[in-house]
Amino acid sequence: MGSNKKESIKSAVIAVNKRASHDYFLEQHFEAGISLQGWEVKALRAGRGSIVDGYVTIKKGEIFLIGANITPLDQACTHVICDPTRTRKLLLNRREIDKLIGSVERAGYTIVPLKLYWKKSFVKVEIALAKGKQDHDKRDSIKERDDKRDSIKEREWKRDQARVMKKNIR
């Protein structure tokens, strides 16, 4: 039962922006709905979405996702003009919008899209308030990640050593 749940959670994620955590310090996360057209929903069901080049901007008190790419399916309607990188409105509560606008205008934050995923039958976008990293910050995070990988490999090596020694003793 547990493995089926994990598989359904994995399949719920449509697109991830891995570069965001490398380029920014992520402060606070928000879940936003996204206004989509019918052909976009069908394309996302087929896994044809990408938010790597996307960014979030504020216009007239509303929040929009720009540059996210949803590639239309080949069998999309002929009478609908499919623009894969059109501007899409994000759906948030007024309080959340006001908080994001205040943080961007006063504190110098940026809003970054992190993940595009299914929640029940709705498409959601995880966005975060972020501050840009300098080059030395990026090098530090790469070093920390490599150190973490090395410690994991070291633990695995010790575990394998213990297994071999246990087999040799018997």
Short mmCIF file of C-alpha atoms in Angstrom, two decimals:
data_model
loop_
_atom_site.label_atom_id
_atom_site.label_comp_id
_atom_site.label_asym_id
_atom_site.label_seq_id
_atom_site.Cartn_x
_atom_site.Cartn_y
_atom_site.Cartn_z
CA MET A 1 0.00 0.00 0.00
CA GLY A 2 2.84 2.42 0.84
CA SER A 3 4.59 1.95 -2.50
CA ASN A 4 1.40 2.73 -4.46
CA LYS A 5 0.99 5.97 -2.53
CA LYS A 6 4.59 6.98 -3.28
CA GLU A 7 4.09 6.20 -6.95
CA SER A 8 0.96 8.35 -7.09
CA ILE A 9 2.80 11.20 -5.38
CA LYS A 10 5.66 10.96 -7.88
CA SER A 11 3.24 10.96 -10.81
CA ALA A 12 1.47 14.02 -9.37
CA VAL A 13 4.55 16.18 -10.02
CA ILE A 14 4.52 17.58 -13.55
CA ALA A 15 7.64 19.77 -13.59
CA VAL A 16 10.34 20.85 -11.14
CA ASN A 17 12.63 23.87 -11.31
CA LYS A 18 15.85 22.43 -9.85
CA ARG A 19 17.84 25.50 -10.85
CA ALA A 20 15.86 27.72 -8.47
CA SER A 21 17.44 26.26 -5.31
CA HIS A 22 20.87 26.65 -6.90
CA ASP A 23 20.38 30.29 -7.93
CA TYR A 24 18.31 31.56 -4.96
CA PHE A 25 17.94 31.35 -1.19
CA LEU A 26 14.34 30.15 -0.87
CA GLU A 27 12.58 31.82 2.05
CA GLN A 28 8.82 31.23 2.15
CA HIS A 29 6.75 28.83 0.02
CA PHE A 30 3.23 29.37 -1.33
CA GLU A 31 0.81 27.14 -3.22
CA ALA A 32 -1.01 28.87 -6.06
CA GLY A 33 -3.62 27.74 -8.53
CA ILE A 34 -3.01 28.47 -12.18
CA SER A 35 -5.48 29.62 -14.82
CA LEU A 36 -5.21 27.24 -17.79
CA GLN A 37 -6.96 26.58 -21.07
CA GLY A 38 -8.30 23.15 -22.00
CA TRP A 39 -5.46 22.20 -24.35
CA GLU A 40 -2.94 23.11 -21.62
CA VAL A 41 -4.58 20.74 -19.13
CA LYS A 42 -4.47 17.91 -21.69
CA ALA A 43 -0.82 18.62 -22.44
CA LEU A 44 0.04 18.66 -18.72
CA ARG A 45 -1.72 15.29 -18.27
CA ALA A 46 0.68 14.00 -20.94
CA GLY A 47 3.62 15.48 -18.97
CA ARG A 48 4.50 18.23 -21.43
CA GLY A 49 5.19 21.09 -19.00
CA SER A 50 8.39 22.89 -18.02
CA ILE A 51 8.93 25.80 -15.61
CA VAL A 52 12.73 26.04 -15.75
CA ASP A 53 12.67 29.27 -17.79
CA GLY A 54 9.59 30.59 -16.02
CA TYR A 55 9.41 33.48 -13.59
CA VAL A 56 6.68 35.22 -11.62
CA THR A 57 5.83 38.89 -11.98
CA ILE A 58 3.32 41.33 -10.52
CA LYS A 59 1.04 43.46 -12.72
CA LYS A 60 -1.79 45.66 -11.42
CA GLY A 61 -2.06 43.83 -8.11
CA GLU A 62 -2.19 40.39 -9.73
CA ILE A 63 0.49 37.71 -10.02
CA PHE A 64 1.39 36.07 -13.33
CA LEU A 65 3.61 33.17 -14.42
CA ILE A 66 5.64 34.10 -17.48
CA GLY A 67 7.86 31.90 -19.62
CA ALA A 68 6.60 28.52 -18.42
CA ASN A 69 6.45 26.19 -21.40
CA ILE A 70 3.50 23.88 -21.99
CA THR A 71 4.00 22.14 -25.33
CA PRO A 72 0.68 21.48 -27.08
CA LEU A 73 -0.28 17.97 -28.12
CA ASP A 74 -0.31 17.11 -31.83
CA GLN A 75 -4.06 16.46 -31.72
CA ALA A 76 -4.88 19.88 -30.21
CA CYS A 77 -7.85 21.71 -31.72
CA THR A 78 -7.19 23.45 -34.99
CA HIS A 79 -9.41 26.45 -34.18
CA VAL A 80 -7.49 27.26 -30.95
CA ILE A 81 -4.24 29.18 -31.23
CA CYS A 82 -1.76 27.40 -28.92
CA ASP A 83 0.93 29.67 -27.46
CA PRO A 84 3.22 27.41 -25.38
CA THR A 85 4.76 30.26 -23.35
CA ARG A 86 1.75 32.49 -22.83
CA THR A 87 1.33 34.51 -19.62
CA ARG A 88 -0.77 32.59 -17.08
CA LYS A 89 -2.51 34.12 -14.08
CA LEU A 90 -1.74 32.63 -10.66
CA LEU A 91 -4.63 32.28 -8.24
CA LEU A 92 -3.91 33.26 -4.62
CA ASN A 93 -5.77 34.78 -1.69
CA ARG A 94 -5.66 38.58 -1.42
CA ARG A 95 -3.64 38.31 1.83
CA GLU A 96 -1.02 36.16 0.11
CA ILE A 97 -0.87 38.49 -2.89
CA ASP A 98 -0.42 41.52 -0.62
CA LYS A 99 2.35 39.75 1.31
CA LEU A 100 4.16 38.83 -1.91
CA ILE A 101 3.81 42.33 -3.35
CA GLY A 102 5.11 43.89 -0.11
CA SER A 103 8.10 41.55 0.04
CA VAL A 104 9.03 42.14 -3.59
CA GLU A 105 8.65 45.94 -3.48
CA ARG A 106 10.07 46.68 -0.02
CA ALA A 107 12.48 43.87 0.84
CA GLY A 108 13.89 43.19 -2.63
CA TYR A 109 12.71 39.59 -2.92
CA THR A 110 11.99 37.72 -6.13
CA ILE A 111 9.15 35.25 -6.68
CA VAL A 112 10.34 31.98 -8.21
CA PRO A 113 8.25 29.03 -9.47
CA LEU A 114 9.51 25.77 -7.95
CA LYS A 115 7.13 22.98 -8.87
CA LEU A 116 4.13 22.31 -11.08
CA TYR A 117 1.93 19.47 -9.81
CA TRP A 118 -1.54 17.94 -9.61
CA LYS A 119 -3.63 18.32 -6.46
CA LYS A 120 -6.78 16.27 -6.92
CA SER A 121 -7.94 17.43 -10.36
CA PHE A 122 -6.34 20.88 -10.16
CA VAL A 123 -2.93 22.05 -11.38
CA LYS A 124 -0.99 23.89 -8.68
CA VAL A 125 2.25 25.85 -8.75
CA GLU A 126 4.57 26.01 -5.76
CA ILE A 127 6.21 29.44 -5.67
CA ALA A 128 8.69 30.86 -3.20
CA LEU A 129 9.97 34.22 -2.05
CA ALA A 130 13.65 34.15 -2.88
CA LYS A 131 16.82 36.21 -2.65
CA GLY A 132 19.49 35.83 -5.32
CA LYS A 133 22.73 34.03 -4.50
CA GLN A 134 26.14 35.44 -5.27
CA ASP A 135 28.74 33.23 -7.02
CA HIS A 136 30.52 32.46 -3.74
CA ASP A 137 27.20 31.40 -2.18
CA LYS A 138 26.62 29.00 -5.07
CA ARG A 139 30.10 27.51 -4.59
CA ASP A 140 29.40 27.06 -0.87
CA SER A 141 26.12 25.23 -1.55
CA ILE A 142 27.84 22.97 -4.11
CA LYS A 143 30.56 22.17 -1.55
CA GLU A 144 27.95 21.38 1.12
CA ARG A 145 26.07 19.12 -1.27
CA ASP A 146 29.28 17.27 -2.24
CA ASP A 147 30.25 16.88 1.44
CA LYS A 148 26.82 15.43 2.15
CA ARG A 149 27.20 12.96 -0.72
CA ASP A 150 30.66 11.96 0.52
CA SER A 151 29.34 11.27 4.03
CA ILE A 152 26.53 9.13 2.58
CA LYS A 153 29.03 7.15 0.50
CA GLU A 154 31.21 6.74 3.59
CA ARG A 155 28.29 5.34 5.59
CA GLU A 156 27.42 2.95 2.77
CA TRP A 157 31.05 1.81 2.61
CA LYS A 158 31.12 1.12 6.36
CA ARG A 159 27.85 -0.79 6.10
CA ASP A 160 29.26 -2.92 3.25
CA GLN A 161 32.43 -3.54 5.28
CA ALA A 162 30.35 -4.74 8.23
CA ARG A 163 28.40 -7.10 5.95
CA VAL A 164 31.61 -8.61 4.52
CA MET A 165 33.12 -9.01 7.96
CA LYS A 166 29.91 -10.67 9.21
CA LYS A 167 30.00 -13.15 6.31
CA ASN A 168 33.71 -13.94 6.92
CA ILE A 169 33.16 -14.63 10.62
CA ARG A 170 30.54 -17.30 9.93
#
